PDB file of C-alpha atoms and ligand atoms in Angstrom:
ATOM      1  CA  UNK A   1      -9.828   8.074  23.685  1.00 50.00           C
ATOM      2  CA  UNK A   2     -11.103  11.562  25.090  1.00 51.00           C
ATOM      3  CA  UNK A   3     -11.525  14.337  23.113  1.00 52.00           C
ATOM      4  CA  UNK A   4      -9.168  16.683  24.695  1.00 56.00           C
ATOM      5  CA  UNK A   5      -6.434  14.029  23.429  1.00 69.00           C
ATOM      6  CA  UNK A   6      -7.836  13.427  20.184  1.00 92.00           C
ATOM      7  CA  UNK A   7      -8.469  15.208  16.928  1.00 95.00           C
ATOM      8  CA  UNK A   8     -12.074  15.491  17.652  1.00 94.00           C
ATOM      9  CA  UNK A   9     -13.785  18.687  15.872  1.00 93.00           C
ATOM     10  CA  UNK A  10     -10.563  19.207  14.421  1.00 97.00           C
ATOM     11  CA  UNK A  11      -9.793  19.614  10.464  1.00 98.00           C
ATOM     12  CA  UNK A  12      -7.574  17.064   8.620  1.00 98.00           C
ATOM     13  CA  UNK A  13      -6.638  16.657   5.249  1.00 98.00           C
ATOM     14  CA  UNK A  14      -5.424  13.246   4.341  1.00 98.00           C
ATOM     15  CA  UNK A  15      -3.812  12.379   1.230  1.00 98.00           C
ATOM     16  CA  UNK A  16      -3.728   8.772  -0.377  1.00 98.00           C
ATOM     17  CA  UNK A  17      -7.297   8.155   1.484  1.00 98.00           C
ATOM     18  CA  UNK A  18      -8.453   5.999  -1.307  1.00 98.00           C
ATOM     19  CA  UNK A  19      -6.262   3.012  -0.011  1.00 98.00           C
ATOM     20  CA  UNK A  20      -3.922   1.769   2.237  1.00 98.00           C
ATOM     21  CA  UNK A  21      -2.347   3.452   5.436  1.00 98.00           C
ATOM     22  CA  UNK A  22      -4.279   6.631   4.230  1.00 98.00           C
ATOM     23  CA  UNK A  23      -7.481   5.045   4.011  1.00 98.00           C
ATOM     24  CA  UNK A  24      -6.775   3.831   7.764  1.00 98.00           C
ATOM     25  CA  UNK A  25      -5.866   6.932   8.978  1.00 98.00           C
ATOM     26  CA  UNK A  26      -8.980   8.529   7.559  1.00 98.00           C
ATOM     27  CA  UNK A  27     -11.266   5.759   8.888  1.00 97.00           C
ATOM     28  CA  UNK A  28      -9.572   5.982  12.481  1.00 97.00           C
ATOM     29  CA  UNK A  29      -9.824  10.111  12.433  1.00 97.00           C
ATOM     30  CA  UNK A  30     -13.316   9.704  11.423  1.00 96.00           C
ATOM     31  CA  UNK A  31     -14.033   7.728  14.383  1.00 95.00           C
ATOM     32  CA  UNK A  32     -12.709  10.231  16.548  1.00 94.00           C
ATOM     33  CA  UNK A  33     -15.137  12.585  14.932  1.00 94.00           C
ATOM     34  CA  UNK A  34     -12.536  14.887  13.169  1.00 96.00           C
ATOM     35  CA  UNK A  35     -13.813  16.766   9.931  1.00 96.00           C
ATOM     36  CA  UNK A  36     -11.904  15.103   7.066  1.00 98.00           C
ATOM     37  CA  UNK A  37     -10.882  16.158   3.612  1.00 98.00           C
ATOM     38  CA  UNK A  38      -9.931  12.926   1.959  1.00 98.00           C
ATOM     39  CA  UNK A  39      -8.018  13.315  -1.044  1.00 98.00           C
ATOM     40  CA  UNK A  40      -6.802  10.851  -4.012  1.00 98.00           C
ATOM     41  CA  UNK A  41      -7.135  10.250  -7.571  1.00 98.00           C
ATOM     42  CA  UNK A  42      -9.594   7.218  -7.756  1.00 98.00           C
ATOM     43  CA  UNK A  43     -13.316   8.900  -7.223  1.00 98.00           C
ATOM     44  CA  UNK A  44     -14.917   5.530  -6.619  1.00 98.00           C
ATOM     45  CA  UNK A  45     -12.701   4.199  -3.932  1.00 98.00           C
ATOM     46  CA  UNK A  46     -12.741   7.470  -2.127  1.00 98.00           C
ATOM     47  CA  UNK A  47     -16.228   7.492  -1.964  1.00 97.00           C
ATOM     48  CA  UNK A  48     -16.528   4.247  -0.642  1.00 96.00           C
ATOM     49  CA  UNK A  49     -14.037   5.436   2.093  1.00 97.00           C
ATOM     50  CA  UNK A  50     -15.963   8.420   2.437  1.00 97.00           C
ATOM     51  CA  UNK A  51     -19.202   6.152   3.405  1.00 95.00           C
ATOM     52  CA  UNK A  52     -17.378   4.332   5.745  1.00 95.00           C
ATOM     53  CA  UNK A  53     -16.324   7.346   7.441  1.00 95.00           C
ATOM     54  CA  UNK A  54     -19.560   9.390   7.258  1.00 92.00           C
ATOM     55  CA  UNK A  55     -21.031   7.619  10.279  1.00 85.00           C
ATOM     56  CA  UNK A  56     -18.643   9.249  12.857  1.00 82.00           C
ATOM     57  CA  UNK A  57     -16.559  11.814  10.983  1.00 76.00           C
ATOM     58  CA  UNK A  58     -17.784  15.774  12.181  1.00 81.00           C
ATOM     59  CA  UNK A  59     -18.138  16.499   8.233  1.00 93.00           C
ATOM     60  CA  UNK A  60     -16.556  15.136   5.168  1.00 96.00           C
ATOM     61  CA  UNK A  61     -15.212  16.400   1.863  1.00 97.00           C
ATOM     62  CA  UNK A  62     -13.936  14.306  -0.818  1.00 98.00           C
ATOM     63  CA  UNK A  63     -11.550  15.816  -3.278  1.00 98.00           C
ATOM     64  CA  UNK A  64     -10.253  13.959  -6.498  1.00 98.00           C
ATOM     65  CA  UNK A  65      -6.960  15.156  -7.455  1.00 97.00           C
ATOM     66  CA  UNK A  66      -3.610  14.415  -9.045  1.00 98.00           C
ATOM     67  CA  UNK A  67      -1.318  15.304  -6.033  1.00 98.00           C
ATOM     68  CA  UNK A  68       2.029  15.456  -8.829  1.00 97.00           C
ATOM     69  CA  UNK A  69       0.626  18.750  -9.847  1.00 98.00           C
ATOM     70  CA  UNK A  70       1.027  21.870  -7.869  1.00 98.00           C
ATOM     71  CA  UNK A  71      -2.496  23.282  -8.722  1.00 98.00           C
ATOM     72  CA  UNK A  72      -4.379  20.336  -7.530  1.00 98.00           C
ATOM     73  CA  UNK A  73      -2.470  19.956  -4.228  1.00 98.00           C
ATOM     74  CA  UNK A  74      -3.404  23.974  -3.784  1.00 98.00           C
ATOM     75  CA  UNK A  75      -7.115  22.862  -4.639  1.00 98.00           C
ATOM     76  CA  UNK A  76      -7.183  20.112  -1.663  1.00 98.00           C
ATOM     77  CA  UNK A  77      -5.951  22.732   0.761  1.00 98.00           C
ATOM     78  CA  UNK A  78      -8.451  25.519  -0.722  1.00 98.00           C
ATOM     79  CA  UNK A  79     -11.318  22.965  -0.560  1.00 98.00           C
ATOM     80  CA  UNK A  80     -10.717  22.330   3.303  1.00 98.00           C
ATOM     81  CA  UNK A  81     -10.321  25.992   3.829  1.00 98.00           C
ATOM     82  CA  UNK A  82     -13.567  26.696   1.997  1.00 98.00           C
ATOM     83  CA  UNK A  83     -15.428  24.006   3.477  1.00 97.00           C
ATOM     84  CA  UNK A  84     -14.144  24.253   7.269  1.00 97.00           C
ATOM     85  CA  UNK A  85     -12.624  27.536   7.573  1.00 98.00           C
ATOM     86  CA  UNK A  86      -8.995  26.425   8.095  1.00 98.00           C
ATOM     87  CA  UNK A  87      -6.830  23.375   8.638  1.00 98.00           C
ATOM     88  CA  UNK A  88      -5.312  21.644  11.906  1.00 98.00           C
ATOM     89  CA  UNK A  89      -3.773  18.614  10.354  1.00 98.00           C
ATOM     90  CA  UNK A  90      -2.060  17.807   6.814  1.00 98.00           C
ATOM     91  CA  UNK A  91      -1.400  14.014   6.511  1.00 98.00           C
ATOM     92  CA  UNK A  92       0.908  13.586   3.380  1.00 98.00           C
ATOM     93  CA  UNK A  93       0.423   9.760   3.090  1.00 98.00           C
ATOM     94  CA  UNK A  94      -0.204   9.384  -0.836  1.00 98.00           C
ATOM     95  CA  UNK A  95       2.833   7.819  -2.452  1.00 98.00           C
ATOM     96  CA  UNK A  96       3.755   5.391  -5.226  1.00 97.00           C
ATOM     97  CA  UNK A  97       6.773   2.795  -5.024  1.00 97.00           C
ATOM     98  CA  UNK A  98       9.201   1.876  -8.055  1.00 96.00           C
ATOM     99  CA  UNK A  99      11.145  -1.232  -7.779  1.00 95.00           C
ATOM    100  CA  UNK A 100      13.984  -2.043 -10.514  1.00 94.00           C
ATOM    101  CA  UNK A 101      17.728  -1.642 -11.013  1.00 94.00           C
ATOM    102  CA  UNK A 102      18.728   1.869 -12.503  1.00 94.00           C
ATOM    103  CA  UNK A 103      20.747   0.100 -14.965  1.00 94.00           C
ATOM    104  CA  UNK A 104      17.692  -1.408 -16.238  1.00 93.00           C
ATOM    105  CA  UNK A 105      15.565   1.723 -16.927  1.00 92.00           C
ATOM    106  CA  UNK A 106      15.177   2.458 -20.723  1.00 91.00           C
ATOM    107  CA  UNK A 107      14.696   6.074 -19.732  1.00 90.00           C
ATOM    108  CA  UNK A 108      15.749   7.914 -16.721  1.00 93.00           C
ATOM    109  CA  UNK A 109      12.495  10.064 -17.034  1.00 94.00           C
ATOM    110  CA  UNK A 110      10.482   7.652 -14.955  1.00 93.00           C
ATOM    111  CA  UNK A 111      13.150   7.753 -12.149  1.00 93.00           C
ATOM    112  CA  UNK A 112      12.682  11.393 -11.935  1.00 95.00           C
ATOM    113  CA  UNK A 113       8.745  11.334 -12.520  1.00 95.00           C
ATOM    114  CA  UNK A 114       8.643   9.279  -9.141  1.00 96.00           C
ATOM    115  CA  UNK A 115       9.764  12.361  -7.269  1.00 97.00           C
ATOM    116  CA  UNK A 116       6.398  13.917  -7.952  1.00 97.00           C
ATOM    117  CA  UNK A 117       4.169  12.285  -5.907  1.00 96.00           C
ATOM    118  CA  UNK A 118       6.534  11.176  -3.323  1.00 98.00           C
ATOM    119  CA  UNK A 119       8.121  14.259  -2.615  1.00 98.00           C
ATOM    120  CA  UNK A 120       6.943  17.310  -4.770  1.00 98.00           C
ATOM    121  CA  UNK A 121       3.527  16.544  -3.522  1.00 98.00           C
ATOM    122  CA  UNK A 122       4.544  17.069   0.223  1.00 98.00           C
ATOM    123  CA  UNK A 123       6.119  20.144  -0.715  1.00 98.00           C
ATOM    124  CA  UNK A 124       3.236  21.631  -2.562  1.00 98.00           C
ATOM    125  CA  UNK A 125       1.113  20.575   0.000  1.00 98.00           C
ATOM    126  CA  UNK A 126       2.876  21.959   2.711  1.00 98.00           C
ATOM    127  CA  UNK A 127       3.409  25.206   1.038  1.00 98.00           C
ATOM    128  CA  UNK A 128      -0.550  25.799   0.228  1.00 98.00           C
ATOM    129  CA  UNK A 129      -1.606  24.781   3.936  1.00 98.00           C
ATOM    130  CA  UNK A 130       1.521  26.170   6.090  1.00 98.00           C
ATOM    131  CA  UNK A 131      -0.522  29.837   6.505  1.00 98.00           C
ATOM    132  CA  UNK A 132      -3.614  28.053   7.853  1.00 98.00           C
ATOM    133  CA  UNK A 133      -1.676  25.298   9.827  1.00 98.00           C
ATOM    134  CA  UNK A 134       0.376  28.236  11.361  1.00 98.00           C
ATOM    135  CA  UNK A 135      -2.994  30.023  12.618  1.00 98.00           C
ATOM    136  CA  UNK A 136      -4.151  26.890  14.213  1.00 98.00           C
ATOM    137  CA  UNK A 137      -0.563  25.791  15.572  1.00 98.00           C
ATOM    138  CA  UNK A 138      -1.169  22.951  13.568  1.00 98.00           C
ATOM    139  CA  UNK A 139       0.247  19.698  12.774  1.00 98.00           C
ATOM    140  CA  UNK A 140       2.054  18.186   9.256  1.00 98.00           C
ATOM    141  CA  UNK A 141       2.583  14.690   9.449  1.00 98.00           C
ATOM    142  CA  UNK A 142       4.500  12.859   6.425  1.00 98.00           C
ATOM    143  CA  UNK A 143       4.605   9.173   5.813  1.00 98.00           C
ATOM    144  CA  UNK A 144       8.502   8.370   4.686  1.00 98.00           C
ATOM    145  CA  UNK A 145       9.680   4.677   4.837  1.00 96.00           C
ATOM    146  CA  UNK A 146      12.618   2.562   5.261  1.00 94.00           C
ATOM    147  CA  UNK A 147      13.944   3.236   1.695  1.00 95.00           C
ATOM    148  CA  UNK A 148      14.323   7.103   3.051  1.00 96.00           C
ATOM    149  CA  UNK A 149      16.942   6.103   5.579  1.00 95.00           C
ATOM    150  CA  UNK A 150      19.659   3.767   3.339  1.00 91.00           C
ATOM    151  CA  UNK A 151      19.922   3.078  -0.248  1.00 92.00           C
ATOM    152  CA  UNK A 152      18.372  -0.173  -0.649  1.00 93.00           C
ATOM    153  CA  UNK A 153      19.409  -1.759  -4.009  1.00 94.00           C
ATOM    154  CA  UNK A 154      16.515  -2.080  -6.427  1.00 95.00           C
ATOM    155  CA  UNK A 155      14.703   0.962  -5.229  1.00 96.00           C
ATOM    156  CA  UNK A 156      17.273   3.981  -6.250  1.00 95.00           C
ATOM    157  CA  UNK A 157      14.221   6.550  -7.523  1.00 96.00           C
ATOM    158  CA  UNK A 158      12.207   5.652  -4.802  1.00 97.00           C
ATOM    159  CA  UNK A 159      14.413   5.451  -2.343  1.00 97.00           C
ATOM    160  CA  UNK A 160      15.907   9.292  -3.492  1.00 97.00           C
ATOM    161  CA  UNK A 161      12.401  10.532  -3.163  1.00 98.00           C
ATOM    162  CA  UNK A 162      12.139   9.273   0.304  1.00 98.00           C
ATOM    163  CA  UNK A 163      15.118  10.545   1.396  1.00 98.00           C
ATOM    164  CA  UNK A 164      14.488  13.774  -0.033  1.00 98.00           C
ATOM    165  CA  UNK A 165      11.284  13.640   2.050  1.00 98.00           C
ATOM    166  CA  UNK A 166      13.342  13.107   4.905  1.00 98.00           C
ATOM    167  CA  UNK A 167      15.486  15.987   4.391  1.00 98.00           C
ATOM    168  CA  UNK A 168      12.640  18.290   3.623  1.00 98.00           C
ATOM    169  CA  UNK A 169      10.497  16.898   6.769  1.00 98.00           C
ATOM    170  CA  UNK A 170      13.789  17.248   9.089  1.00 98.00           C
ATOM    171  CA  UNK A 171      14.613  20.851   8.171  1.00 98.00           C
ATOM    172  CA  UNK A 172      10.878  22.164   8.102  1.00 98.00           C
ATOM    173  CA  UNK A 173      10.227  20.912  11.658  1.00 98.00           C
ATOM    174  CA  UNK A 174      13.204  23.055  12.867  1.00 98.00           C
ATOM    175  CA  UNK A 175      12.245  25.521  10.580  1.00 98.00           C
ATOM    176  CA  UNK A 176       8.813  26.054  12.451  1.00 98.00           C
ATOM    177  CA  UNK A 177       9.413  25.265  15.623  1.00 97.00           C
ATOM    178  CA  UNK A 178       9.012  28.936  16.581  1.00 97.00           C
ATOM    179  CA  UNK A 179       5.602  28.794  14.835  1.00 98.00           C
ATOM    180  CA  UNK A 180       4.260  26.007  16.964  1.00 98.00           C
ATOM    181  CA  UNK A 181       3.367  24.083  13.940  1.00 98.00           C
ATOM    182  CA  UNK A 182       4.858  20.715  14.341  1.00 98.00           C
ATOM    183  CA  UNK A 183       6.211  18.004  11.642  1.00 98.00           C
ATOM    184  CA  UNK A 184       6.078  14.570  12.261  1.00 98.00           C
ATOM    185  CA  UNK A 185       7.862  12.117  10.017  1.00 98.00           C
ATOM    186  CA  UNK A 186       6.759   8.462  10.190  1.00 98.00           C
ATOM    187  CA  UNK A 187       8.948   5.718   8.502  1.00 98.00           C
ATOM    188  CA  UNK A 188       7.460   2.417   8.393  1.00 97.00           C
ATOM    189  CA  UNK A 189       8.802  -1.001   7.552  1.00 95.00           C
ATOM    190  CA  UNK A 190       6.986  -3.057   5.488  1.00 95.00           C
ATOM    191  CA  UNK A 191       2.955  -2.742   5.476  1.00 97.00           C
ATOM    192  CA  UNK A 192       0.150  -4.658   3.657  1.00 96.00           C
ATOM    193  CA  UNK A 193      -1.653  -2.401   1.395  1.00 96.00           C
ATOM    194  CA  UNK A 194      -1.981  -1.752  -2.261  1.00 94.00           C
ATOM    195  CA  UNK A 195       1.480  -0.471  -2.530  1.00 93.00           C
ATOM    196  CA  UNK A 196       2.739  -3.587  -4.532  1.00 93.00           C
ATOM    197  CA  UNK A 197      -0.045  -4.159  -6.744  1.00 93.00           C
ATOM    198  CA  UNK A 198       0.637  -0.387  -7.819  1.00 94.00           C
ATOM    199  CA  UNK A 199       4.336  -0.905  -8.005  1.00 94.00           C
ATOM    200  CA  UNK A 200       6.219   0.463 -11.005  1.00 95.00           C
ATOM    201  CA  UNK A 201       9.359  -0.809 -12.367  1.00 94.00           C
ATOM    202  CA  UNK A 202      12.443   1.271 -13.463  1.00 92.00           C
ATOM    203  CA  UNK A 203      11.136   2.240 -16.714  1.00 93.00           C
ATOM    204  CA  UNK A 204       8.221   3.476 -15.041  1.00 93.00           C
ATOM    205  CA  UNK A 205       5.763   0.452 -16.277  1.00 94.00           C
ATOM    206  CA  UNK A 206       3.241  -1.048 -13.941  1.00 94.00           C
ATOM    207  CA  UNK A 207       5.133  -4.225 -12.217  1.00 93.00           C
ATOM    208  CA  UNK A 208       2.778  -5.790  -9.511  1.00 94.00           C
ATOM    209  CA  UNK A 209       4.524  -7.910  -6.961  1.00 91.00           C
ATOM    210  CA  UNK A 210       3.154  -9.971  -4.174  1.00 89.00           C
ATOM    211  CA  UNK A 211       3.983 -10.159  -0.708  1.00 87.00           C
ATOM    212  CA  UNK A 212       4.702 -13.753   0.006  1.00 81.00           C
ATOM    213  CA  UNK A 213       5.247 -15.092   3.236  1.00 79.00           C
ATOM    214  CA  UNK A 214       7.226 -11.777   4.321  1.00 82.00           C
ATOM    215  CA  UNK A 215       6.127 -10.465   7.617  1.00 88.00           C
ATOM    216  CA  UNK A 216       4.229  -6.959   7.133  1.00 93.00           C
ATOM    217  CA  UNK A 217       2.596  -4.655   9.892  1.00 96.00           C
ATOM    218  CA  UNK A 218      -1.355  -4.018   8.748  1.00 97.00           C
ATOM    219  CA  UNK A 219      -2.252  -0.692   7.504  1.00 98.00           C
ATOM    220  CA  UNK A 220      -4.773  -0.128  10.672  1.00 98.00           C
ATOM    221  CA  UNK A 221      -1.691  -0.783  12.739  1.00 98.00           C
ATOM    222  CA  UNK A 222       0.059   1.468  10.883  1.00 98.00           C
ATOM    223  CA  UNK A 223      -2.466   4.340  10.952  1.00 98.00           C
ATOM    224  CA  UNK A 224      -2.509   4.047  14.706  1.00 98.00           C
ATOM    225  CA  UNK A 225       1.350   4.435  15.272  1.00 98.00           C
ATOM    226  CA  UNK A 226       0.810   7.677  12.854  1.00 98.00           C
ATOM    227  CA  UNK A 227      -2.038   8.855  14.577  1.00 98.00           C
ATOM    228  CA  UNK A 228      -0.320   8.572  18.019  1.00 98.00           C
ATOM    229  CA  UNK A 229       3.013  10.163  16.669  1.00 98.00           C
ATOM    230  CA  UNK A 230       0.841  12.971  15.035  1.00 98.00           C
ATOM    231  CA  UNK A 231      -1.296  13.792  18.393  1.00 98.00           C
ATOM    232  CA  UNK A 232       2.050  13.708  20.574  1.00 98.00           C
ATOM    233  CA  UNK A 233       3.545  15.809  17.876  1.00 98.00           C
ATOM    234  CA  UNK A 234       6.708  13.032  17.774  1.00 98.00           C
ATOM    235  CA  UNK A 235       9.081  14.485  15.548  1.00 98.00           C
ATOM    236  CA  UNK A 236      10.099  11.010  14.195  1.00 98.00           C
ATOM    237  CA  UNK A 237       8.515   7.630  14.246  1.00 97.00           C
ATOM    238  CA  UNK A 238      10.583   4.513  12.606  1.00 96.00           C
ATOM    239  CA  UNK A 239       8.959   1.251  12.586  1.00 95.00           C
ATOM    240  CA  UNK A 240       9.979  -2.134  12.135  1.00 91.00           C
ATOM    241  CA  UNK A 241      13.674  -2.820  10.819  1.00 91.00           C
ATOM    242  CA  UNK A 242      14.162   0.938  10.081  1.00 91.00           C
ATOM    243  CA  UNK A 243      16.048   1.924  13.363  1.00 91.00           C
ATOM    244  CA  UNK A 244      18.544  -0.991  12.603  1.00 92.00           C
ATOM    245  CA  UNK A 245      19.348   0.259   9.208  1.00 91.00           C
ATOM    246  CA  UNK A 246      19.401   3.898  10.432  1.00 92.00           C
ATOM    247  CA  UNK A 247      22.422   2.567  12.756  1.00 93.00           C
ATOM    248  CA  UNK A 248      24.358   0.909  10.423  1.00 93.00           C
ATOM    249  CA  UNK A 249      24.034   3.344   7.956  1.00 91.00           C
ATOM    250  CA  UNK A 250      25.758   5.779  10.445  1.00 91.00           C
ATOM    251  CA  UNK A 251      28.044   3.688  12.086  1.00 93.00           C
ATOM    252  CA  UNK A 252      28.814   0.545   9.947  1.00 94.00           C
ATOM    253  CA  UNK A 253      27.974   1.641   6.156  1.00 93.00           C
ATOM    254  CA  UNK A 254      30.263  -0.820   4.772  1.00 94.00           C
ATOM    255  CA  UNK A 255      28.348  -3.637   6.963  1.00 92.00           C
ATOM    256  CA  UNK A 256      25.525  -2.512   5.525  1.00 93.00           C
ATOM    257  CA  UNK A 257      26.481  -2.540   1.671  1.00 93.00           C
ATOM    258  CA  UNK A 258      27.396  -6.326   2.208  1.00 93.00           C
ATOM    259  CA  UNK A 259      24.105  -6.935   3.873  1.00 92.00           C
ATOM    260  CA  UNK A 260      21.810  -5.147   1.560  1.00 92.00           C
ATOM    261  CA  UNK A 261      23.958  -6.580  -1.481  1.00 92.00           C
ATOM    262  CA  UNK A 262      24.375 -10.398  -0.189  1.00 84.00           C
ATOM    263  CA  UNK A 263      23.246 -12.841  -2.925  1.00 76.00           C
ATOM    264  CA  UNK A 264      20.057 -14.595  -2.258  1.00 61.00           C
ATOM    265  CA  UNK A 265      19.954 -17.306  -4.797  1.00 49.00           C
ATOM    266  CA  UNK A 266      22.634 -19.068  -6.666  1.00 38.00           C
ATOM    267  CA  UNK A 267      22.490 -17.160  -9.929  1.00 40.00           C
ATOM    268  CA  UNK A 268      21.100 -13.553 -11.146  1.00 39.00           C
ATOM    269  CA  UNK A 269      21.450 -10.152 -10.065  1.00 40.00           C
ATOM    270  CA  UNK A 270      21.706  -9.419  -6.091  1.00 44.00           C
ATOM    271  CA  UNK A 271      18.242  -8.556  -4.887  1.00 48.00           C
ATOM    272  CA  UNK A 272      17.458  -6.788  -1.748  1.00 47.00           C
ATOM    273  CA  UNK A 273      16.938  -8.873   1.136  1.00 45.00           C
ATOM    274  CA  UNK A 274      16.743  -7.063   4.556  1.00 41.00           C
ATOM    275  CA  UNK A 275      14.778  -4.504   3.391  1.00 44.00           C
ATOM    276  CA  UNK A 276      11.859  -3.825   0.835  1.00 46.00           C
ATOM    277  CA  UNK A 277      10.497  -0.329   1.382  1.00 56.00           C
TER     278      UNK A 277
HETATM  279  N1  NAP B 301       3.077  -0.440   2.147  1.00 59.64           N
HETATM  280  C1  NAP B 301       4.347  -0.109   2.479  1.00 59.64           C
HETATM  281  O1  NAP B 301       5.188  -1.114   2.674  1.00 59.64           O
HETATM  282  C2  NAP B 301       5.045   1.056   2.824  1.00 59.64           C
HETATM  283  C3  NAP B 301       6.035   1.221   3.963  1.00 59.64           C
HETATM  284  C4  NAP B 301       6.829   2.235   3.947  1.00 59.64           C
HETATM  285  C5  NAP B 301       6.260   3.515   3.601  1.00 59.64           C
HETATM  286  N2  NAP B 301       4.879   3.240   2.602  1.00 59.64           N
HETATM  287  C6  NAP B 301       4.418   4.709   2.188  1.00 59.64           C
HETATM  288  O2  NAP B 301       3.121   4.739   2.309  1.00 59.64           O
HETATM  289  C7  NAP B 301       2.511   5.917   1.724  1.00 59.64           C
HETATM  290  C8  NAP B 301       1.018   4.999   1.496  1.00 59.64           C
HETATM  291  O3  NAP B 301       1.178   3.855   0.693  1.00 59.64           O
HETATM  292  P1  NAP B 301       0.430   2.498   0.894  1.00 59.64           P
HETATM  293  O4  NAP B 301       0.977   1.550   1.508  1.00 59.64           O
HETATM  294  O5  NAP B 301      -1.159   2.528   1.758  1.00 59.64           O
HETATM  295  O6  NAP B 301       0.172   2.159  -0.407  1.00 59.64           O
HETATM  296  P2  NAP B 301      -1.297   2.415  -1.527  1.00 59.64           P
HETATM  297  O7  NAP B 301      -2.530   1.586  -0.820  1.00 59.64           O
HETATM  298  O8  NAP B 301      -0.854   1.820  -2.702  1.00 59.64           O
HETATM  299  O9  NAP B 301      -1.854   3.885  -1.320  1.00 59.64           O
HETATM  300  C9  NAP B 301      -1.154   4.846  -1.950  1.00 59.64           C
HETATM  301  C10 NAP B 301      -2.374   6.028  -2.014  1.00 59.64           C
HETATM  302  O10 NAP B 301      -1.681   7.279  -2.475  1.00 59.64           O
HETATM  303  C11 NAP B 301      -2.520   7.581  -3.579  1.00 59.64           C
HETATM  304  N3  NAP B 301      -1.738   8.287  -4.723  1.00 59.64           N
HETATM  305  C12 NAP B 301      -0.819   7.545  -5.756  1.00 59.64           C
HETATM  306  N4  NAP B 301      -0.249   8.708  -6.607  1.00 59.64           N
HETATM  307  C13 NAP B 301      -1.180   9.635  -6.339  1.00 59.64           C
HETATM  308  C14 NAP B 301      -1.284  10.859  -7.149  1.00 59.64           C
HETATM  309  N5  NAP B 301      -0.574  11.026  -8.009  1.00 59.64           N
HETATM  310  N6  NAP B 301      -2.032  11.990  -6.850  1.00 59.64           N
HETATM  311  C15 NAP B 301      -3.085  11.659  -5.418  1.00 59.64           C
HETATM  312  N7  NAP B 301      -2.675  10.258  -4.872  1.00 59.64           N
HETATM  313  C16 NAP B 301      -1.885   9.620  -5.281  1.00 59.64           C
HETATM  314  C17 NAP B 301      -3.367   6.705  -3.902  1.00 59.64           C
HETATM  315  O11 NAP B 301      -4.615   7.288  -4.334  1.00 59.64           O
HETATM  316  P3  NAP B 301      -5.046   7.335  -5.633  1.00 59.64           P
HETATM  317  O12 NAP B 301      -4.946   6.119  -6.829  1.00 59.64           O
HETATM  318  O13 NAP B 301      -6.703   7.180  -5.529  1.00 59.64           O
HETATM  319  O14 NAP B 301      -4.683   8.208  -6.475  1.00 59.64           O
HETATM  320  C18 NAP B 301      -3.515   5.652  -2.797  1.00 59.64           C
HETATM  321  O15 NAP B 301      -4.769   6.342  -1.973  1.00 59.64           O
HETATM  322  C19 NAP B 301       3.206   5.851   0.738  1.00 59.64           C
HETATM  323  O16 NAP B 301       3.660   7.128   0.854  1.00 59.64           O
HETATM  324  C20 NAP B 301       4.135   4.766   0.731  1.00 59.64           C
HETATM  325  O17 NAP B 301       5.571   5.122   0.139  1.00 59.64           O
HETATM  326  C21 NAP B 301       4.337   2.100   2.503  1.00 59.64           C
END
């Protein structure tokens, strides 16, 4: 890719850079010579990613932050500005999945808490980065997910957070059109990452899951889609079964209800079959 058609020499803040999709976005940006700000909570894993990026990236900074807190989001953006003088692209990738029926939650607080990293952090980061992005006609890129486009049984809190992300991104994109700052929302289907190792149950307790034989996109392929959409300032990119879900939700919601609540076994509660993210 030529530097004219890449993020070479640009400044990109990447959240979720310690793992999965965010890690791959960071590595691929590094290969384009991007100046990187890598954000996450796990300093060891961030350092390992930084090492991998360092050979190619322009310059690189690691910011260890818990993005569920506004101050920490502000600090990540401030570090980018202090180190590089501005921000060209903000990649909001950090997220946390939660799976479990709402009726099984022993407290509702956990269901609300899951909004923080999935939704609140996007709002905080955009708020603090916007003045800098505006100066450079920059890019906001947010990773949503399949559950942001339909209410998939078993994912009420996670789906609510991702729906909020969709509404925020669509509105922000239209508001920012006159400024030249683009907003790209990427909604992947299932991607093979640590997201299921980090899964919480409806009560907010760790509840890791395996992928089994399910087909899943690789994190590096997903990152390629994210970067292509970001570069082209694509408003929305949906991957895998998301388009089908969106269509059914819009024109055949009753059929989608039946599809998503179809029993998979002879006993026990219905589990989601057509969609898991
Ligand atoms: N994998 C899928 O099937 C799939 C499908 C659709 C959408 N998505 C979305 O894709 C995004 C990336 O997920 P992934 O699949 O790459 O999962 P992952 O491998 O578990 O990565 C999640 C990332 O989010 C960061 N993170 C979580 N909580 C954080 C917090 N409070 N503060 C700062 N960073 C935090 C983690 O960093 P630390 O642990 O270092 O904090 C990690 O880097 C998420 O938004 C997820 O919802 C994933």
